[in-house]
Coordinates of C-alpha atoms and ligand atoms in Angstrom, one line a residue:
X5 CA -30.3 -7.6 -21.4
X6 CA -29.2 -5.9 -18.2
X7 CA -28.1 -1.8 -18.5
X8 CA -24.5 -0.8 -17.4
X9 CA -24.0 2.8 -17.4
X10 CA -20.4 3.9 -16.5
X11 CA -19.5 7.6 -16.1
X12 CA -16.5 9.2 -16.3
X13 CA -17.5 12.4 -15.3
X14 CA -18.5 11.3 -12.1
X15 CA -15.3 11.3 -10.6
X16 CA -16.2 9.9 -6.7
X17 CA -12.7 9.1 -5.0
X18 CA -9.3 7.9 -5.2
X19 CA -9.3 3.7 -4.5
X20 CA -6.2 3.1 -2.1
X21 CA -4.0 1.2 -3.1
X22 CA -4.1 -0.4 0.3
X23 CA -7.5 -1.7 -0.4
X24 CA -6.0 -4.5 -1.6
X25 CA -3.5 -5.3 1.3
X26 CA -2.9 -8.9 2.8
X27 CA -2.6 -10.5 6.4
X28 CA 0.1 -12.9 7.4
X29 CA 0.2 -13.8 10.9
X30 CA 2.6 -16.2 12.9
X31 CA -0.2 -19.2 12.2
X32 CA 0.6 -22.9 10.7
X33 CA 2.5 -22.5 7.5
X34 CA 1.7 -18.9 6.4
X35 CA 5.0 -17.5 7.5
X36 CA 7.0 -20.4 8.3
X37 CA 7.2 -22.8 5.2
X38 CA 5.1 -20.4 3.2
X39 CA 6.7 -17.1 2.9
X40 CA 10.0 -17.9 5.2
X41 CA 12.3 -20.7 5.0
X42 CA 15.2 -19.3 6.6
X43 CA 18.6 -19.1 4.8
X44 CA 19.5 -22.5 4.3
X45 CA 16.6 -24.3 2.9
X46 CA 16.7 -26.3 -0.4
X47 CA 14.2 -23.9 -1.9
X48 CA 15.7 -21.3 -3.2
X49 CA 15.4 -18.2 -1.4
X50 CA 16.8 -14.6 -0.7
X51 CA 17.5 -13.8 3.0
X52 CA 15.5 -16.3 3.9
X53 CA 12.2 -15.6 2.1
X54 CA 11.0 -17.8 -1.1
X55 CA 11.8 -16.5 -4.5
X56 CA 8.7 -18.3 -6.1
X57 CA 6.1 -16.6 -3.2
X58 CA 7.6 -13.2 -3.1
X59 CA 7.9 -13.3 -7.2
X60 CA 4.5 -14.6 -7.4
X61 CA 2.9 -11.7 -4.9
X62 CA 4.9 -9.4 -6.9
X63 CA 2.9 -9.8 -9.9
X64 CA -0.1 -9.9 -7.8
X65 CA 0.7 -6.4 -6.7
X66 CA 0.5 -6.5 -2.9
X67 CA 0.3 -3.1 -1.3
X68 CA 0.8 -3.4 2.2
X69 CA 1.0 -6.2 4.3
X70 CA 0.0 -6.8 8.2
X71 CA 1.8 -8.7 10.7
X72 CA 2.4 -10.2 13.2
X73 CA -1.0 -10.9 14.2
X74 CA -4.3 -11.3 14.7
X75 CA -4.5 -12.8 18.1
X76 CA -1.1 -13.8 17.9
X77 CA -0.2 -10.1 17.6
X78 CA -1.2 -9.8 21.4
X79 CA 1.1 -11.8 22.4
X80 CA 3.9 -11.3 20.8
X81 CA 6.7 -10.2 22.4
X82 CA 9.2 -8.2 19.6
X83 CA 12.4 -8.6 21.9
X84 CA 12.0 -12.3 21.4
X85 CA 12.4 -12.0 17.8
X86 CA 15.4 -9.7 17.3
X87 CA 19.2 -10.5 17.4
X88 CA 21.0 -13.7 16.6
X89 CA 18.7 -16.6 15.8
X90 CA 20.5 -19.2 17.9
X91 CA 19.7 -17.1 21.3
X92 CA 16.1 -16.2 20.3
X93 CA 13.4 -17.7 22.5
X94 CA 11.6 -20.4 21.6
X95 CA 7.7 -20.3 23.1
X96 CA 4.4 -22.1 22.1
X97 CA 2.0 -20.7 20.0
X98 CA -0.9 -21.6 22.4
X99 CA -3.3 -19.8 19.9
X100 CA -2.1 -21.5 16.6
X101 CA -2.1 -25.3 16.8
X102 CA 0.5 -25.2 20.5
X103 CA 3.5 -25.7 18.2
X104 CA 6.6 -24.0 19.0
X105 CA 7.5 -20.8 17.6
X106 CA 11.5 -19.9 17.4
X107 CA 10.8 -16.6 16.7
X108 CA 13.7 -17.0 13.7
X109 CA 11.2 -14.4 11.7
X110 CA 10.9 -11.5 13.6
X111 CA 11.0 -7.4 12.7
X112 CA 14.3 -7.4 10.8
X113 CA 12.7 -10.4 8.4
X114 CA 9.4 -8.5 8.3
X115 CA 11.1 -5.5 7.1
X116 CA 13.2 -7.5 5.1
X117 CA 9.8 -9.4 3.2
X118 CA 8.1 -6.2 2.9
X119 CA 11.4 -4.5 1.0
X120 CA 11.5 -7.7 -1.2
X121 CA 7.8 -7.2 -2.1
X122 CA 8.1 -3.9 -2.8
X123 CA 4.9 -3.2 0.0
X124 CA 4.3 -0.9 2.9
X125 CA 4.2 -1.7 6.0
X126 CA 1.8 -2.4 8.9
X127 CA 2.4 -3.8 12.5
X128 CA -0.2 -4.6 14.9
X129 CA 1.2 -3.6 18.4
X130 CA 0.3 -5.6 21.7
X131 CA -2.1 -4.5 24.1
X132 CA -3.3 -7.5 25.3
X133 CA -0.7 -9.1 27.2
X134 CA 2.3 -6.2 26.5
X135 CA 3.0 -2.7 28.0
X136 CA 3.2 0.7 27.2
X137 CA 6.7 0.6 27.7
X138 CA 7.2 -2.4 25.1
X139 CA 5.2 -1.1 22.5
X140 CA 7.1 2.8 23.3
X141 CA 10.4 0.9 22.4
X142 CA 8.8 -1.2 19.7
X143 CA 8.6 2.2 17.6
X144 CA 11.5 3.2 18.9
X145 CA 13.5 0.7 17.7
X146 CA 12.2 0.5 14.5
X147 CA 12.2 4.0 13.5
X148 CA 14.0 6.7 15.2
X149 CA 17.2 7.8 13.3
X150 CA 19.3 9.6 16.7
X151 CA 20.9 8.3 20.0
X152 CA 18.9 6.2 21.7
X153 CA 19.0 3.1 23.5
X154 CA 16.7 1.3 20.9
X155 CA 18.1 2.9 17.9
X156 CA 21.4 1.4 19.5
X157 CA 19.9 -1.9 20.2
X158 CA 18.8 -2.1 16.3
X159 CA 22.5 -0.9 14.8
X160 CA 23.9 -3.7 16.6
X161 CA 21.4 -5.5 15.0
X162 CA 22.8 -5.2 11.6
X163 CA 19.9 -2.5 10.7
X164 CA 22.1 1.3 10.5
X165 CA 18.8 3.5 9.1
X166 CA 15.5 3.0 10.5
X167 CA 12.7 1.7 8.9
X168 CA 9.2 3.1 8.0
X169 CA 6.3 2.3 10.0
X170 CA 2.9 3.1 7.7
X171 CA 0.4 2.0 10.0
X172 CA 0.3 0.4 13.4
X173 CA -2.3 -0.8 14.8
X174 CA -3.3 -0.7 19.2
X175 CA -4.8 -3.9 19.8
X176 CA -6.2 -7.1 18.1
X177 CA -9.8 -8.2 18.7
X178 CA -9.5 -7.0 21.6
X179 CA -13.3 -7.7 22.3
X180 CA -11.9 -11.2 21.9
X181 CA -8.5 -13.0 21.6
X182 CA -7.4 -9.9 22.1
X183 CA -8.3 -9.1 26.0
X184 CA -11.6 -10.0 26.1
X185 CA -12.2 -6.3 27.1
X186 CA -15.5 -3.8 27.3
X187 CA -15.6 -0.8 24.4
X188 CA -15.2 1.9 27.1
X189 CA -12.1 0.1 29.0
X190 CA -10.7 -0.5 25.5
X191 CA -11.2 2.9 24.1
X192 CA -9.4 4.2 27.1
X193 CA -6.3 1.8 27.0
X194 CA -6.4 3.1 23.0
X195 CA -5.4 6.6 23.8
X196 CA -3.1 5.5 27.0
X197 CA -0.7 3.0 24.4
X198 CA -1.3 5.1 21.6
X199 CA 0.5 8.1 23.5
X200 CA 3.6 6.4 23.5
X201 CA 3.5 5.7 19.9
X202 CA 5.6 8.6 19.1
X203 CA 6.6 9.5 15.8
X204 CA 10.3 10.6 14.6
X205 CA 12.2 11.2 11.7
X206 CA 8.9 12.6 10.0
X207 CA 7.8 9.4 9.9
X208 CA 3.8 9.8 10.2
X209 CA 2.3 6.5 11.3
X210 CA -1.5 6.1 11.1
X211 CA -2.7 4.6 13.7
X212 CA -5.5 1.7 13.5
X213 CA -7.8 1.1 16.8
X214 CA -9.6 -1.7 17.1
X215 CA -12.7 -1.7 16.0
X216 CA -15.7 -4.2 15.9
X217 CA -16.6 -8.1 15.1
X218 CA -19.2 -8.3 12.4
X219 CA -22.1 -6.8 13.6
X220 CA -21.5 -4.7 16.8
X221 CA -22.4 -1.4 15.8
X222 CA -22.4 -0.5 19.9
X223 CA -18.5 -1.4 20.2
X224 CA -17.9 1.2 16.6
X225 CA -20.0 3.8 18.8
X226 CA -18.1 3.7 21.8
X227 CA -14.4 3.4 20.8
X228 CA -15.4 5.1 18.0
X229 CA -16.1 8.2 20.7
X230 CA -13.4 7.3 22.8
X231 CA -10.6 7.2 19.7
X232 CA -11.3 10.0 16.9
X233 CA -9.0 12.7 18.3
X234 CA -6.4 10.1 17.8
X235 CA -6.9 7.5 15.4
X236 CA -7.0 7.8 11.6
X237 CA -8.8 4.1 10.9
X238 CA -11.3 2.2 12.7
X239 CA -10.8 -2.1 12.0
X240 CA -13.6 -4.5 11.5
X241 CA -13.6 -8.7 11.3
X242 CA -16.1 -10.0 9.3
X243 CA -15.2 -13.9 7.6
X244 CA -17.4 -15.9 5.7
X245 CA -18.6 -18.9 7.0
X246 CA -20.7 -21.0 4.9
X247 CA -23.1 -22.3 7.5
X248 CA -22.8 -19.3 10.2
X249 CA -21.4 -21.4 13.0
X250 CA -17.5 -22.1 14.1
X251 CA -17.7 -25.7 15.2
X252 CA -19.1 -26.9 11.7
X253 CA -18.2 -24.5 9.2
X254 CA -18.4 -26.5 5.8
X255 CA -15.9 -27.7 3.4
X256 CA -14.3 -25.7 1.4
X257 CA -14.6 -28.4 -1.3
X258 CA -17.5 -30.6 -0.6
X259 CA -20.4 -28.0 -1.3
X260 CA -23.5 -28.3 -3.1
X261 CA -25.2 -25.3 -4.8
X262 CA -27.1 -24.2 -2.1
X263 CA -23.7 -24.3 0.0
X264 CA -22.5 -22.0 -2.9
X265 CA -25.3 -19.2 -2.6
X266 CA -25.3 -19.0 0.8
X267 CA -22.0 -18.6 1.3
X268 CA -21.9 -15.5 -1.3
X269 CA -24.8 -14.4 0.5
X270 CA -23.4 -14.2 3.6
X271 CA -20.1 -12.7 2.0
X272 CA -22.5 -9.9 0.8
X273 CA -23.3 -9.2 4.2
X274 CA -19.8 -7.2 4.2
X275 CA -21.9 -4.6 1.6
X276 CA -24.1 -4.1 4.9
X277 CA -22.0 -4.0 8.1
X278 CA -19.6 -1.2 5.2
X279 CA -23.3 0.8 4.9
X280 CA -24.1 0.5 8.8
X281 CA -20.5 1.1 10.6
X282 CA -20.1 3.9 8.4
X283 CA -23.2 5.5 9.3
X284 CA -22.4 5.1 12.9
X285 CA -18.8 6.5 12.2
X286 CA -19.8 9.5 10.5
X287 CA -22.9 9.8 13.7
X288 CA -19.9 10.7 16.3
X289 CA -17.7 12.3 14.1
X290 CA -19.2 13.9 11.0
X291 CA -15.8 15.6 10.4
X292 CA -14.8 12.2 8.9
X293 CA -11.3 12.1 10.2
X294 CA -11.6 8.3 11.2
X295 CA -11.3 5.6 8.1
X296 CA -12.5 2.1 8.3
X297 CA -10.0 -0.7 7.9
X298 CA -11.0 -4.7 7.0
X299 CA -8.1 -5.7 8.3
X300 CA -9.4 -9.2 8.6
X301 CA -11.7 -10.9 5.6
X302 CA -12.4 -13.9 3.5
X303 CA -13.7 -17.3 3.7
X304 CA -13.2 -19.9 6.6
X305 CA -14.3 -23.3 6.4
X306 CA -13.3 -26.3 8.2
X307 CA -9.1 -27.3 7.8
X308 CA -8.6 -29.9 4.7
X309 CA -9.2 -33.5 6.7
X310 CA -5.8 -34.6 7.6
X311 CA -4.2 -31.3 8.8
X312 CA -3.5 -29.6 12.4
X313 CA -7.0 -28.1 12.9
X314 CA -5.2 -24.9 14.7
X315 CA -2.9 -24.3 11.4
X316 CA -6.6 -23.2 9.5
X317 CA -5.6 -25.1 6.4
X318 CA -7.9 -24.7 3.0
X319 CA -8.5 -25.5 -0.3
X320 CA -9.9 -22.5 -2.5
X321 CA -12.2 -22.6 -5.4
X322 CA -14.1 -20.4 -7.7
X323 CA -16.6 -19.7 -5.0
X324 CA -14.0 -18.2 -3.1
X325 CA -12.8 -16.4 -6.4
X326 CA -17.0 -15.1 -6.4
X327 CA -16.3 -14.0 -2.8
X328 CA -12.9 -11.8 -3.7
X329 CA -14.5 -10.4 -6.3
X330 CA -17.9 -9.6 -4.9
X331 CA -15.6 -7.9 -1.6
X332 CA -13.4 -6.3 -3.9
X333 CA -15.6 -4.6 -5.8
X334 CA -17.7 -3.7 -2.8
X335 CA -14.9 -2.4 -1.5
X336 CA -13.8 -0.3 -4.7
X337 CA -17.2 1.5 -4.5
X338 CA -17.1 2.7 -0.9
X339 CA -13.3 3.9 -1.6
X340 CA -14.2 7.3 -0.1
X341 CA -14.2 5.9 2.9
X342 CA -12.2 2.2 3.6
X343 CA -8.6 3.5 3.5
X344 CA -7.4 -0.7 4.0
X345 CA -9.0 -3.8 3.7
X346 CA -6.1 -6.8 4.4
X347 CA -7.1 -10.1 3.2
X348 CA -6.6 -13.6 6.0
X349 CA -4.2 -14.5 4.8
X350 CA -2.1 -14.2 2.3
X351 CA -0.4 -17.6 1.8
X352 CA -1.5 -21.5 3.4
X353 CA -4.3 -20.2 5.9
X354 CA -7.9 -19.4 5.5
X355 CA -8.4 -17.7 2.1
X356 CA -5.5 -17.4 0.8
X357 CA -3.5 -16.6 -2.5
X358 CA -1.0 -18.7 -2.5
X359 CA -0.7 -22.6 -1.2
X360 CA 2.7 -24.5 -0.5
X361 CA 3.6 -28.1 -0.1
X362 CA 7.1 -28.0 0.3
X363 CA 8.8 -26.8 -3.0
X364 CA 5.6 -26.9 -4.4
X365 CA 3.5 -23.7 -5.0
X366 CA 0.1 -23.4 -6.6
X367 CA -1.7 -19.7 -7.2
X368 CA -5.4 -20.1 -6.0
X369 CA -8.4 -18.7 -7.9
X370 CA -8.3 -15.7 -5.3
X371 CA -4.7 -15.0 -6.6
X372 CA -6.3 -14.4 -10.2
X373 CA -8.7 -12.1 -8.7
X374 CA -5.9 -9.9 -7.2
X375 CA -4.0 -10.2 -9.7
X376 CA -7.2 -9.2 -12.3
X377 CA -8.2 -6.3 -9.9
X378 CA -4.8 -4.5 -9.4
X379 CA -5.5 -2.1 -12.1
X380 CA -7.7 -0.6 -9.6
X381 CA -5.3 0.8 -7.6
X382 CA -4.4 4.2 -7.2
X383 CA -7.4 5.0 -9.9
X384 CA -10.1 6.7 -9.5
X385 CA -13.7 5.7 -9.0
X386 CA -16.2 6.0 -11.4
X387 CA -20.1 6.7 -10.7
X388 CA -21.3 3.2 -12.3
X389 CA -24.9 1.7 -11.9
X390 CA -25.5 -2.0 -13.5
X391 CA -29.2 -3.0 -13.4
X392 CA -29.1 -7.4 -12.0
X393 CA -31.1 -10.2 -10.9
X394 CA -31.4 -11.0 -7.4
X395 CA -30.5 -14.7 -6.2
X396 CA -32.2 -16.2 -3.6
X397 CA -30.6 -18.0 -0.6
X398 CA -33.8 -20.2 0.7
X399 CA -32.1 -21.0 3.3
X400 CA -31.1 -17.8 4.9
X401 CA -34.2 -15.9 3.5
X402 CA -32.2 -13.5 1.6
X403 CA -31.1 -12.4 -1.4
X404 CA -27.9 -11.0 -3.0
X405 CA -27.1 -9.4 -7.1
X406 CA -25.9 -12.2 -9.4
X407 CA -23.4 -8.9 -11.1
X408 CA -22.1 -6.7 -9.0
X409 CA -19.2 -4.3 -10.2
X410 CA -16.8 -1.4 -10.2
X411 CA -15.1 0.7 -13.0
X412 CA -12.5 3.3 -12.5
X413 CA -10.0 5.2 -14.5
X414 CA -6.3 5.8 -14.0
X415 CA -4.4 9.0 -14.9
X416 CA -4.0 8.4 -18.7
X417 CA -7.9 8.3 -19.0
X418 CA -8.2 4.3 -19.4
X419 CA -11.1 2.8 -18.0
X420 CA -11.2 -0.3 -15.9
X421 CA -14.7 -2.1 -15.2
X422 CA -14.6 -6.0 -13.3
X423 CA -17.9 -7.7 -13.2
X424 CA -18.7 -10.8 -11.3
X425 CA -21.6 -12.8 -12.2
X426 CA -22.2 -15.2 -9.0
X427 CA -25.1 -17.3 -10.5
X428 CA -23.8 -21.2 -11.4
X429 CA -26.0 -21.8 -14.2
X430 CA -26.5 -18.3 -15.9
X431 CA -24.9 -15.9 -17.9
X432 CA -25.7 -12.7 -18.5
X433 CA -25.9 -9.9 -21.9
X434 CA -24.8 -6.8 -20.7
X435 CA -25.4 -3.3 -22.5
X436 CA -22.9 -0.8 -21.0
X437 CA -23.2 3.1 -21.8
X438 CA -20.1 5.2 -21.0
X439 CA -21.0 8.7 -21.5
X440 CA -19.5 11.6 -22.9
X441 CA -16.9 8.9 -24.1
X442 CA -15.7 7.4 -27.7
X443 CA -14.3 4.5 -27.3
X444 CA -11.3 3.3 -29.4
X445 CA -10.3 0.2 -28.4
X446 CA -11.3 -2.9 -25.4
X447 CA -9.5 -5.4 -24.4
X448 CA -10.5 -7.8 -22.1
X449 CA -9.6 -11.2 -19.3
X450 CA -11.8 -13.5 -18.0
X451 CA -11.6 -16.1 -14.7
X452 CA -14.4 -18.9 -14.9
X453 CA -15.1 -22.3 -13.8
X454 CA -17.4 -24.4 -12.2
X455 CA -18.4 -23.9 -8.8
X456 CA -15.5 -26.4 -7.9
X457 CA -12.8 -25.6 -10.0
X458 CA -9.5 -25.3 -8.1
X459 CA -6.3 -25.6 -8.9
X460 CA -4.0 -28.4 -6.6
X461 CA -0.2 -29.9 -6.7
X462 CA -1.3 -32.2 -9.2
X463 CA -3.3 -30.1 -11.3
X464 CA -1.9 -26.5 -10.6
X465 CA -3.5 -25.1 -13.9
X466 CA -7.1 -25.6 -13.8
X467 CA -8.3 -22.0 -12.8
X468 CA -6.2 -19.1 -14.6
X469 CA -6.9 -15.8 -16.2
X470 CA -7.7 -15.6 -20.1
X471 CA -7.8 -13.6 -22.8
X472 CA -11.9 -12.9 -23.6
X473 CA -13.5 -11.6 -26.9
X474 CA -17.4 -12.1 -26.0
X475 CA -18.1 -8.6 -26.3
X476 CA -18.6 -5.9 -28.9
X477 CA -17.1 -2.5 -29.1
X478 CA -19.6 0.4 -29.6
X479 CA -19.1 4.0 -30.4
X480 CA -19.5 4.9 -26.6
X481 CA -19.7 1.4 -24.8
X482 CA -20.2 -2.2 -25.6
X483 CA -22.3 -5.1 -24.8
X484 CA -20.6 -8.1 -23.4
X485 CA -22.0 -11.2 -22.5
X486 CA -20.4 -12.8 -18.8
X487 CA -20.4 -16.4 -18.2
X488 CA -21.5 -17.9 -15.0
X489 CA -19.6 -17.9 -12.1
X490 CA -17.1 -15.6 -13.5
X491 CA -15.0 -12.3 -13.5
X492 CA -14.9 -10.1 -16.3
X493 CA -12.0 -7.3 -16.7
X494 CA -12.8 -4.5 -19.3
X495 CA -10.3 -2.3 -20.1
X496 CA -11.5 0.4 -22.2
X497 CA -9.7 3.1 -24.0
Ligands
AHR506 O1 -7.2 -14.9 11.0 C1 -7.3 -15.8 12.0 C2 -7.7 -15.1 13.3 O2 -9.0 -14.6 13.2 C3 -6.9 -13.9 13.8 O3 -5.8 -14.3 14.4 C4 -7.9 -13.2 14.6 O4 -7.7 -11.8 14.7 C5 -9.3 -13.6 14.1 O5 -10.1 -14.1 15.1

């Protein structure tokens, strides 16, 4: 019987809301087709957007949402996206797949989306190929209220009051797709674009710099230095793939168990590169002023055979629901310091949420562990400790926890606790002690499959959330017994 103890008077921070925030670039079908089909599709829609998506992200409860890129982002060009759709440019997407991109969904529609989710927003500015100047009028034109010649531009645009502008980021991977640039040169160009990133109307914009791939802790040093005056987050890319390498990633169907574990193994590495970034964060600037932002996670396998291999098409299963909630919770418990984390992305590509064929829509086992874990937000994090197993990945030579969790507590004094147990074959008896606490009543949902399960358009109900009633009710905890390769919600009052 593994220990849980959960305590409420251990009060450690509040878990942003923002934690739980999703990516949508302009890549294959995550805008277009999935989230926009302009105004006069057959699917029924509201200004464009897709009633079923934007209903079904709704209920999800997504916070905030990023856009337009990724490595798209630098090189977008906004202008190309605003005022009537006929005379908008058309231009290749030469990172995505070479397809054309019309540019029908541009700020006005990403404003638009974001009001219809009910979200905050966050727009990654240009550095790579743009200028000063066009990222000065991007802000401009999106949020200043007086006479100007942006402000203008945007009335005639249909758009009278200006919108609100939560964070922006300078730069995409801009070690990368974004510039292919050194830390130092970077961190420079940072404060120079940044500059011009002026604020009006009270509206206070955080300001995201780039930060690091993975595992370079020199790049987090160096901007880090460069940046902490100005910037209030700090980004970092890490994806899972299964077998570490981009030109044969795995399938994100065709696994074996040993596929399984070391995926989740390397997912775990995330619980690292948190412990290791942060520690180099806090070395240049103790003062803390600087957050770190994931604003790029999740699994990426190989496309589904048959589809465009730049439109990064997948299938998700309950070992990407294992990787959610592994992140998820990892995140939760280092909520004194990630102020975002943005899930790739959101609906069609990589690991995402939602999937679309046509009129068709099917919720993925990640959805379920959103959806699960939005009781999280906004509370605030409780000390927990839960004694686990360690599985072994042969492979890799490592090990991860088969349970790893999170509990917090919103205002009314309700405790939530997930707990994912990652082992395929076992389950686990749990004894969890909440002190100083009598409890009066649990409830409780579960997600659980096989490794495999999915859901797909012809079987769209396979994985869903359920009511769950292994576990017992004590005077001050319970014992509950998890299933393999499963989440657990308590809710405990
Ligand atoms: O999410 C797909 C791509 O991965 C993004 O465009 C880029 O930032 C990253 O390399």
């Amino acid at each position: 019987m593994e220990k849980y103890l959960i305590n409420p008077n251990q009060k450690i921070s509040k878990i942003n809301k923002d934690i739980y925030g999703h990516f949508s670039e302009h890549l294959g079908r995550c805008i277009y087709g999935g989230i926009y089909v302009g105004e006069d599709s057959k699917i029924p829609n509201v200004n464009g957007m897709r009633c079923d998506v934007v209903n079904a992200l709704r209920e999800m409860g997504l916070p905030v949402l990023r856009w337009p890129g990724g490595c798209f982002a630098d090189e977008y060009h906004w202008k190309d996206g605003i005022g009537p759709k006929k005379d908008r440019k058309k231009m290749i997407n030469t990172h995505w797949g070479g397809v054309v991109e019309d540019n029908s969904f541009g700020t006005h529609e990403y404003f638009e989306l974001c009001r219809q989710l009910g979200c905050d927003t966050y727009i990654n500015g240009n550095v790579g190929s743009g200028t000063v100047q066009e990222m000065n009028e991007w802000v401009e034109y999106m949020t200043f209220d007086g006479v100007s010649p942006m402000a203008e531009l945007r009335r005639k645009n249909g758009q009278e009051k200006p919108w609100n502008i939560k964070y922006f980021g300078v730069g995409n991977e801009s070690w990368g797709c974004g510039g292919e640039m050194d830390p130092d040169y970077y961190g420079n160009l940072f404060k120079q674009y940044n500059t011009y990133v002026r604020e009006y109307n009270n509206n206070k914009i955080k300001r995201i710099a780039c930060g690091p791939n993975s595992d370079n802790y020199k790049w987090t040093g160096i901007v880090m230095d460069k940046v902490k005056h100005k910037a209030q987050g700090i980004s970092l890319h890490y994806y899972t793939l299964p077998n570490g390498c981009w030109d044969n990633k795995g399938s994100s169907t065709d696994f074996n168990r040993n596929d399984y574990y070391r995926t989740l193994c390397r997912a775990y590495k995330i619980e690292e590169l948190i412990n290791n970034h942060i520690a180099v964060m806090n070395a240049v600037n103790p003062q803390q002023w600087v957050q770190l932002v994931i604003d790029e996670w999740g699994t990426w396998y190989d496309v589904e055979p048959g589809t465009n291999p730049g439109f990064l098409y997948q299938q998700n299963t309950m070992r990407d629901a294992m990787v959610a909630a592994m992140s998820l919770n990892i995140f939760n418990k280092h909520a004194d310091r990630i102020m975002m984390a943005n899930i790739a992305q959101t609906v069609n590509v990589l690991q995402a949420v939602i999937l679309t064929d046509a009129e068709k829509m099917v919720l993925t086992p990640t959805y379920y562990v959103f959806k699960m874990f939005k009781d999280h937000q906004e509370n605030t994090l409780l000390g927990s400790y839960l004694t686990t197993e360690y599985i072994e990945s042969k492979e890799l030579g490592k090990s991860f926890p088969q349970l790893i969790e999170s509990a917090s507590v919103d205002e009314n004094g309700v405790i939530y606790s997930t707990i994912v147990n990652t082992s395929a074959t076992r389950s686990s008896k749990i004894k969890c002690q909440i002190a100083d606490t009598r409890v009066k009543n649990i409830r409780a949902e579960i997600l659980a499959g096989d490794i495999h399960s999915k859901n797909d358009f012809d079987n769209s109900n396979v994985v869903k959330t359920e009511e769950f009633t292994d576990f017992k009710k004590f005077s001050d905890g319970f014992t509950v017994t998890v299933p393999p390769c499963s989440v657990v919600k308590l809710v405990v009052e």
